[in-house]
Coordinates of C-alpha atoms in Angstrom, one line a residue:
Chain A
M21 CA -10.6 -14.3 -14.9
S22 CA -11.6 -13.2 -18.3
Y23 CA -12.5 -9.5 -18.8
D24 CA -11.9 -7.0 -21.4
F25 CA -9.5 -4.4 -20.2
H26 CA -9.9 -0.6 -21.1
A27 CA -7.2 2.1 -20.4
P28 CA -9.0 5.6 -20.4
T29 CA -6.8 8.7 -20.3
A30 CA -9.0 11.0 -18.9
L31 CA -11.3 11.0 -16.0
A32 CA -14.4 11.7 -18.2
E33 CA -13.7 8.7 -20.3
A34 CA -13.2 6.5 -17.3
L35 CA -16.8 7.6 -16.0
E36 CA -18.4 7.1 -19.4
L37 CA -16.7 3.3 -19.4
A38 CA -18.2 2.6 -16.1
A39 CA -21.6 4.1 -16.8
A40 CA -21.8 2.1 -20.4
Y41 CA -20.7 -1.4 -18.4
G42 CA -22.4 -0.6 -15.2
E43 CA -22.3 -3.6 -12.8
D44 CA -20.1 -5.7 -15.0
A45 CA -17.2 -3.2 -14.7
H46 CA -14.9 -2.7 -12.2
F47 CA -12.1 0.0 -11.7
M48 CA -8.4 -1.0 -11.2
A49 CA -6.1 1.5 -9.6
G50 CA -2.7 0.1 -8.5
G51 CA -4.4 -3.2 -8.9
T52 CA -2.7 -4.8 -5.6
S53 CA -6.3 -5.7 -4.3
L54 CA -8.2 -6.3 -7.5
V55 CA -5.8 -8.7 -8.9
L56 CA -6.0 -10.7 -5.8
L57 CA -9.8 -10.6 -5.5
M58 CA -9.9 -11.7 -9.1
G59 CA -7.5 -14.3 -8.7
Q60 CA -9.6 -15.7 -5.7
G61 CA -12.6 -15.6 -7.7
L62 CA -14.5 -13.1 -5.2
V63 CA -14.8 -10.7 -8.1
R64 CA -15.5 -11.6 -11.6
P65 CA -15.8 -8.4 -13.8
G66 CA -16.8 -8.8 -17.5
H67 CA -14.6 -5.3 -17.7
V68 CA -11.9 -3.6 -15.8
V69 CA -11.6 -0.1 -16.3
G70 CA -7.6 0.9 -15.4
L71 CA -7.1 4.2 -13.9
R72 CA -3.4 4.6 -14.0
G73 CA -3.6 6.8 -17.2
L74 CA -5.6 9.5 -15.2
T75 CA -2.7 11.6 -14.5
E76 CA -4.9 14.3 -13.3
L77 CA -5.6 12.3 -10.4
R78 CA -1.9 12.0 -9.2
G79 CA -0.8 15.2 -7.5
I80 CA -0.2 16.7 -4.1
T81 CA -0.9 20.0 -3.5
K82 CA -1.8 22.4 -0.5
D83 CA -4.7 25.0 -0.9
A84 CA -4.3 28.5 -0.1
D85 CA -6.4 27.9 3.2
G86 CA -3.9 25.0 4.1
T87 CA -5.9 22.2 2.9
L88 CA -3.8 19.4 1.8
R89 CA -5.4 17.6 -1.3
I90 CA -3.9 14.2 -2.5
G91 CA -4.9 12.9 -5.8
A92 CA -6.6 9.4 -5.5
L93 CA -4.0 7.7 -7.6
V94 CA -1.2 8.8 -5.6
T95 CA 0.8 5.8 -4.3
H96 CA 1.5 5.2 -0.6
R97 CA 5.2 5.2 -1.4
E98 CA 4.7 8.8 -3.0
A99 CA 2.7 10.0 0.0
E100 CA 4.9 8.5 2.5
R101 CA 7.8 10.4 0.9
S102 CA 6.1 13.6 0.1
P103 CA 7.3 16.8 1.4
E104 CA 3.8 18.4 1.4
V105 CA 2.3 15.4 3.2
R106 CA 5.0 15.4 5.8
A107 CA 5.0 19.1 6.3
H108 CA 1.3 19.1 6.8
C109 CA 1.4 16.1 9.3
T110 CA 4.3 14.0 9.7
A111 CA 2.3 11.3 11.4
L112 CA 0.3 11.2 8.2
G113 CA 3.3 10.4 6.1
D114 CA 4.5 7.9 8.6
T115 CA 0.9 6.1 8.4
F116 CA 1.4 5.5 4.8
G117 CA 4.8 4.0 5.5
H118 CA 3.2 1.5 7.6
V119 CA 1.5 0.0 5.1
A120 CA 2.5 -3.7 4.1
T121 CA 5.9 -3.5 2.2
V122 CA 7.8 -1.1 0.0
R123 CA 6.5 -3.0 -3.1
I124 CA 2.9 -2.8 -2.2
R125 CA 3.5 1.0 -1.2
N126 CA 5.0 1.5 -4.9
Q127 CA 1.9 0.0 -6.5
A128 CA -1.3 0.6 -4.3
T129 CA -3.1 4.0 -4.5
L130 CA -4.4 6.0 -1.7
G131 CA -7.8 6.0 -3.5
G132 CA -7.7 2.1 -3.9
N133 CA -7.0 1.6 -0.3
L134 CA -9.8 3.6 0.6
V135 CA -12.4 2.2 -1.7
H136 CA -11.1 -1.4 -0.5
A137 CA -12.4 -0.6 3.1
D138 CA -10.6 -3.3 5.0
P139 CA -11.2 -2.3 8.8
A140 CA -7.7 -3.1 9.5
Q141 CA -5.9 -0.9 7.0
D142 CA -3.6 1.9 8.2
P143 CA -4.8 5.1 6.3
P144 CA -8.3 5.1 7.4
P145 CA -8.0 5.8 10.9
M146 CA -5.3 8.3 10.7
L147 CA -7.5 10.2 8.0
L148 CA -10.3 9.8 10.2
A149 CA -8.7 11.5 12.9
L150 CA -7.4 14.2 10.8
D151 CA -11.2 15.0 9.7
A152 CA -10.5 14.1 6.0
S153 CA -13.0 14.1 3.2
L154 CA -13.1 13.0 -0.1
S155 CA -13.9 14.6 -3.5
V156 CA -16.0 11.9 -5.4
A157 CA -16.4 12.3 -9.1
S158 CA -19.4 11.0 -11.3
R159 CA -20.9 11.7 -14.7
S160 CA -23.4 14.4 -12.9
G161 CA -20.4 16.1 -11.4
E162 CA -18.5 16.2 -8.0
R163 CA -19.5 15.8 -4.4
S164 CA -17.8 16.0 -1.2
V165 CA -17.9 13.4 1.3
A166 CA -16.8 13.2 4.8
L167 CA -14.5 10.3 5.5
D168 CA -16.5 9.8 8.7
G169 CA -19.4 7.8 7.5
F170 CA -17.9 6.7 4.0
F171 CA -17.3 3.3 5.2
T172 CA -20.4 1.7 5.6
D173 CA -19.1 -2.0 6.4
T174 CA -16.6 -4.2 5.8
F175 CA -15.2 -4.0 2.3
A176 CA -18.2 -1.6 1.8
T177 CA -18.3 2.2 1.4
A178 CA -20.8 5.3 0.4
L179 CA -19.6 5.1 -3.1
E180 CA -22.5 4.9 -5.8
P181 CA -22.1 2.8 -8.9
G182 CA -19.8 4.5 -11.3
E183 CA -18.4 7.2 -8.9
I184 CA -14.7 7.5 -8.6
V185 CA -12.8 9.0 -5.6
R186 CA -11.0 11.9 -7.1
E187 CA -8.8 13.2 -4.3
I188 CA -8.7 13.1 -0.4
R189 CA -8.7 16.4 1.3
V190 CA -7.0 16.9 4.8
P191 CA -7.9 20.1 6.5
P192 CA -5.2 22.4 8.0
L193 CA -4.2 21.6 11.6
A194 CA -4.0 24.3 14.2
T195 CA -0.4 25.8 15.1
G196 CA 1.1 23.3 17.7
A197 CA -1.3 20.5 16.7
R198 CA 0.0 16.8 17.5
A199 CA -0.8 13.8 15.7
C200 CA 0.2 10.1 15.9
Y201 CA -0.6 6.6 14.6
L202 CA 0.3 3.6 16.6
K203 CA 0.1 0.1 14.9
F204 CA -0.1 -2.7 17.2
L205 CA 1.0 -5.6 15.4
P206 CA 2.0 -8.6 17.6
R207 CA 1.5 -11.1 14.8
T208 CA 2.9 -10.8 11.3
A209 CA 1.0 -13.6 9.6
D210 CA -0.2 -10.7 7.4
D211 CA 0.6 -6.7 8.0
Y212 CA -2.6 -6.0 9.1
A213 CA -2.8 -4.3 12.9
T214 CA -4.4 -6.3 15.6
V215 CA -5.4 -3.0 17.0
S216 CA -4.6 0.5 15.7
V217 CA -5.1 4.1 17.1
A218 CA -4.7 7.5 15.6
A219 CA -4.9 10.5 17.6
V220 CA -5.1 14.2 17.0
A221 CA -5.0 17.2 19.3
S222 CA -5.7 20.4 17.3
G223 CA -6.9 23.6 18.6
G224 CA -8.2 22.4 21.6
I225 CA -10.1 19.5 19.8
V226 CA -9.0 15.7 20.1
R227 CA -10.1 13.2 17.8
V228 CA -9.5 9.5 17.9
A229 CA -9.8 6.9 15.5
L230 CA -9.4 3.0 15.7
G231 CA -8.8 0.3 13.2
G232 CA -9.2 -3.4 13.5
V233 CA -11.9 -3.2 16.2
G234 CA -14.9 -3.2 14.1
P235 CA -16.6 -3.9 10.8
T236 CA -15.2 -0.4 9.8
P237 CA -12.5 2.0 10.9
L238 CA -14.1 4.3 13.5
R239 CA -14.2 7.4 15.7
A240 CA -14.0 6.6 19.2
R241 CA -16.6 9.2 20.1
A242 CA -17.3 8.1 23.6
V243 CA -13.4 8.7 24.3
E244 CA -13.6 11.9 22.6
R245 CA -16.6 13.1 24.6
A246 CA -14.8 11.9 27.8
I247 CA -11.5 13.8 27.0
A248 CA -13.7 17.0 26.2
S249 CA -15.5 16.9 29.4
G250 CA -12.0 16.8 31.2
A251 CA -11.8 13.1 32.1
A252 CA -8.4 12.1 32.9
I253 CA -6.8 9.7 29.9
G254 CA -7.2 6.7 31.9
D255 CA -10.8 7.1 32.8
A256 CA -11.6 8.2 29.1
V257 CA -10.1 5.1 27.5
A258 CA -12.4 2.9 29.4
A259 CA -15.0 4.4 27.4
V260 CA -13.6 2.9 24.2
V261 CA -15.3 -0.6 24.6
D262 CA -18.5 1.6 23.9
D263 CA -17.1 2.5 20.5
I264 CA -15.8 -0.9 19.2
D265 CA -17.0 -4.2 18.4
P266 CA -14.0 -6.4 17.7
L267 CA -14.1 -9.8 16.3
D268 CA -12.2 -13.3 17.3
D269 CA -9.8 -13.9 14.5
G270 CA -6.2 -14.8 14.0
R271 CA -5.1 -11.3 15.0
G272 CA -6.6 -11.8 18.5
S273 CA -9.7 -12.5 20.4
A274 CA -12.3 -9.9 20.8
A275 CA -11.6 -9.8 24.4
Y276 CA -7.9 -9.1 23.7
K277 CA -8.5 -6.4 21.4
R278 CA -10.9 -4.7 23.7
T279 CA -8.2 -4.7 26.2
M280 CA -5.4 -3.6 23.7
A281 CA -7.7 -1.0 22.4
R282 CA -7.8 0.6 26.0
V283 CA -4.0 0.3 26.1
W284 CA -3.3 1.8 22.7
T285 CA -5.7 4.4 22.8
A286 CA -4.2 5.5 26.1
R287 CA -0.7 5.7 24.6
A288 CA -2.1 7.6 21.6
L289 CA -3.6 10.0 24.0
R290 CA -0.6 10.5 26.0
E291 CA 1.5 11.1 22.9
V292 CA -0.6 13.8 21.7
L293 CA -1.8 15.5 25.1
G294 CA 1.2 14.5 27.3
Chain B
M15 CA -11.2 -11.4 -23.1
S16 CA -9.3 -8.5 -24.7
V17 CA -5.7 -9.0 -25.9
H18 CA -3.1 -6.1 -25.6
R19 CA 0.1 -5.6 -27.6
I20 CA 2.6 -4.6 -24.9
R21 CA 5.9 -3.1 -25.8
F22 CA 8.6 -2.9 -23.0
T23 CA 12.4 -3.5 -22.3
L24 CA 13.5 -6.5 -20.1
N25 CA 16.8 -5.8 -18.7
G26 CA 17.5 -3.3 -21.3
E27 CA 16.3 -5.4 -24.3
P28 CA 13.3 -4.4 -26.3
R29 CA 10.5 -6.7 -26.1
E30 CA 7.0 -7.1 -27.4
V31 CA 4.4 -9.6 -26.5
T32 CA 0.7 -10.0 -27.0
A33 CA -0.7 -10.5 -23.7
S34 CA -4.5 -11.4 -22.6
A35 CA -6.1 -8.6 -20.3
D36 CA -5.6 -10.8 -17.1
R37 CA -1.8 -12.0 -17.9
L38 CA 0.3 -11.3 -14.9
L39 CA 4.0 -10.4 -15.3
V40 CA 5.4 -13.3 -13.0
D41 CA 3.7 -15.9 -15.5
L42 CA 4.8 -13.6 -18.5
L43 CA 8.5 -13.5 -17.4
R44 CA 8.7 -17.2 -16.2
D45 CA 6.4 -18.9 -18.8
D46 CA 6.7 -16.8 -22.1
L47 CA 9.9 -15.1 -21.7
G48 CA 12.2 -17.7 -20.4
A49 CA 13.3 -15.5 -17.5
T50 CA 12.9 -18.0 -14.6
G51 CA 15.1 -16.2 -12.2
T52 CA 11.8 -14.5 -10.9
K53 CA 10.1 -17.1 -8.7
K54 CA 6.5 -17.7 -7.8
G55 CA 6.3 -18.4 -4.1
C56 CA 3.0 -17.2 -2.3
A57 CA 1.4 -15.6 -5.4
V58 CA -0.3 -13.1 -3.1
G59 CA 2.5 -10.4 -2.9
V60 CA 3.7 -11.4 0.6
C61 CA 6.8 -13.4 0.2
G62 CA 8.9 -11.4 -2.1
S63 CA 10.2 -14.0 -4.1
C64 CA 8.8 -12.5 -7.5
S65 CA 10.3 -9.1 -6.8
V66 CA 11.1 -7.0 -9.9
L67 CA 11.9 -3.6 -10.8
V68 CA 9.3 -1.6 -12.9
N69 CA 11.0 1.6 -14.0
G70 CA 13.3 1.1 -11.1
E71 CA 10.5 0.8 -8.7
L72 CA 10.3 -2.6 -6.7
V73 CA 7.2 -4.3 -6.8
S74 CA 5.6 -7.8 -6.9
A75 CA 5.3 -9.3 -10.3
C76 CA 2.7 -11.7 -9.1
L77 CA 0.4 -8.8 -8.6
Y78 CA 1.4 -6.7 -11.6
P79 CA -0.8 -6.9 -14.7
V80 CA 1.0 -7.3 -17.9
V81 CA -0.9 -4.5 -19.4
Y82 CA 0.5 -2.0 -16.8
V83 CA 4.1 -2.8 -18.2
D84 CA 3.5 -1.3 -21.6
G85 CA 6.3 1.5 -22.2
A86 CA 8.1 0.3 -19.2
A87 CA 11.7 -0.8 -18.3
V88 CA 11.6 -4.2 -16.2
T89 CA 14.4 -5.4 -14.5
T90 CA 14.9 -8.9 -13.0
V91 CA 17.6 -10.8 -11.1
E92 CA 19.0 -11.9 -14.9
G93 CA 19.6 -8.1 -15.5
L94 CA 21.7 -7.4 -12.6
A95 CA 25.2 -9.1 -13.9
S96 CA 27.1 -6.8 -16.4
P97 CA 26.7 -8.1 -20.2
D98 CA 30.0 -9.6 -20.0
G99 CA 28.7 -11.8 -17.2
S100 CA 30.5 -10.4 -14.3
L101 CA 28.5 -10.1 -11.3
A102 CA 27.3 -6.9 -9.4
P103 CA 28.8 -6.0 -6.4
L104 CA 25.8 -7.0 -4.4
Q105 CA 25.9 -10.3 -5.9
E106 CA 29.6 -11.0 -5.1
A107 CA 28.7 -10.0 -1.6
F108 CA 26.0 -12.5 -1.3
I109 CA 28.4 -15.4 -2.2
V110 CA 31.2 -13.9 0.2
H111 CA 28.9 -13.1 3.0
G112 CA 26.6 -16.4 2.8
G113 CA 23.4 -14.3 1.9
F114 CA 21.9 -17.5 0.4
Q115 CA 21.5 -21.4 1.2
C116 CA 18.8 -23.0 -0.9
G117 CA 18.4 -19.9 -3.2
I118 CA 14.7 -19.8 -3.7
C119 CA 14.4 -16.4 -2.1
T120 CA 17.7 -15.2 -3.7
P121 CA 16.5 -13.4 -6.6
G122 CA 14.0 -11.5 -5.0
Q123 CA 16.4 -10.6 -2.1
L124 CA 19.0 -9.4 -4.6
V125 CA 16.5 -7.5 -6.9
A126 CA 14.9 -6.0 -3.7
A127 CA 18.4 -4.9 -2.1
T128 CA 19.6 -3.6 -5.4
A129 CA 16.4 -1.2 -5.2
L130 CA 17.4 -0.3 -1.7
L131 CA 21.0 0.7 -2.6
A132 CA 19.9 2.6 -5.5
E133 CA 17.8 4.8 -3.4
R134 CA 20.0 4.8 -0.3
P135 CA 23.6 4.0 -0.9
R136 CA 24.6 3.6 2.5
P137 CA 21.6 2.2 4.4
S138 CA 21.4 2.1 7.9
E139 CA 20.4 -1.2 10.1
R140 CA 16.8 0.2 10.2
D141 CA 16.7 1.2 6.5
I142 CA 17.8 -2.4 5.7
S143 CA 15.1 -3.9 8.2
R144 CA 12.4 -1.6 7.1
W145 CA 13.3 -2.2 3.2
M146 CA 13.8 -5.8 3.3
M147 CA 11.0 -6.7 5.6
G148 CA 8.7 -8.1 2.6
N149 CA 11.5 -10.6 1.4
I150 CA 11.0 -13.7 3.3
C151 CA 14.0 -16.2 3.6
R152 CA 13.4 -19.6 5.5
C153 CA 17.0 -21.0 5.5
T154 CA 19.5 -18.2 6.4
G155 CA 18.1 -16.4 9.4
Y156 CA 18.7 -13.2 7.5
A157 CA 22.2 -12.4 8.9
G158 CA 24.2 -13.2 5.8
I159 CA 21.7 -11.0 3.7
R160 CA 21.9 -8.2 6.1
Q161 CA 25.9 -8.5 6.1
A162 CA 26.1 -8.7 2.0
I163 CA 23.8 -5.6 1.8
R164 CA 26.0 -3.7 4.4
A165 CA 29.1 -4.8 2.4
A166 CA 27.7 -3.9 -0.9
G167 CA 26.4 -0.7 0.7
G168 CA 30.2 0.4 1.1
D169 CA 30.4 -0.3 4.6
R170 CA 33.5 -1.9 6.2
P171 CA 33.5 -5.5 5.2

């Protein structure tokens, strides 16, 4: 690795640096992913723009309308322990606590997690099931991006060059809403789930999202439609095979993941609907 | 490659180094500062043998850029004993309760357990499991490590 490291102290400065260096620049938030990628020679930036000085991206707040806003530079450990996150949705706090080890959670940020876009990460399915959106900043302003559709492929997102995720927004849940995140981890060669399922039942609407079963984390829309049309859980989860496209890998064969997706989606639905 | 002047404390002692942008904390500690207690096991942040504290927070030194250490307080295994050389209660407990065999994971286990006990002085079994899961040991089967942490945590010996 050989690069120039820049440490802006404001978002505008970070965006200017990214614009100045274009494709030769890479942002570094916590650094857990980028250090590994650079060490393996998979990413070779000439310039690294460190984001840790952007304190404006570190807060967790709740809007008057009940929207939870988590700054992109909040670490997984901060989010896991945040009273605001837990009060909004206990399962969301637990989801952040599922990530890797406490060492990684102390260093890795939520924005970095989402932009890294590994399909087996824990936060994305839970945030998808919560219908989260992102505030994305660029030199031309700010735009809101639904998380559903943000992940375009493995390790790829809808971010344009020079854009930075500013914060994650989680809409309020209805009174009596239930949410859960189930992580099926039969093998621990690494900490990524073989299959993971997040389910949210809020105000009569049920959302289901899965990780580890396709090129991106995904909403299980066929399952959701079946539930909405009144199907029993056992019948609805049969439709999950229409939503997913798992690969054979060290975490399980594609066939095994399809079976496990059914089993764990049923368990998640029973937990939020039962 | 940019070069940066980094000021930090190592186990309470002020240090100033000049480091290239890509320098990692584990290499700075081991190769430049002679603090070889911290080990480089997997170099990908999984095994825990490089565990250190930065501002009291447990992190993997093999994933930690030196440029992020500016202004911080770094604690390694060398900093757990008192200045007069007397061992911390946790270190004594590791000896008494058989918390190590070959010793390669031990610095990481001690640093990780120090952080656990600072956050949760009387950890439950589940607390110990969840916190220490990232420190892998090939020798002990973990029972002695758990016993040492329980003992140092003020539990009945």
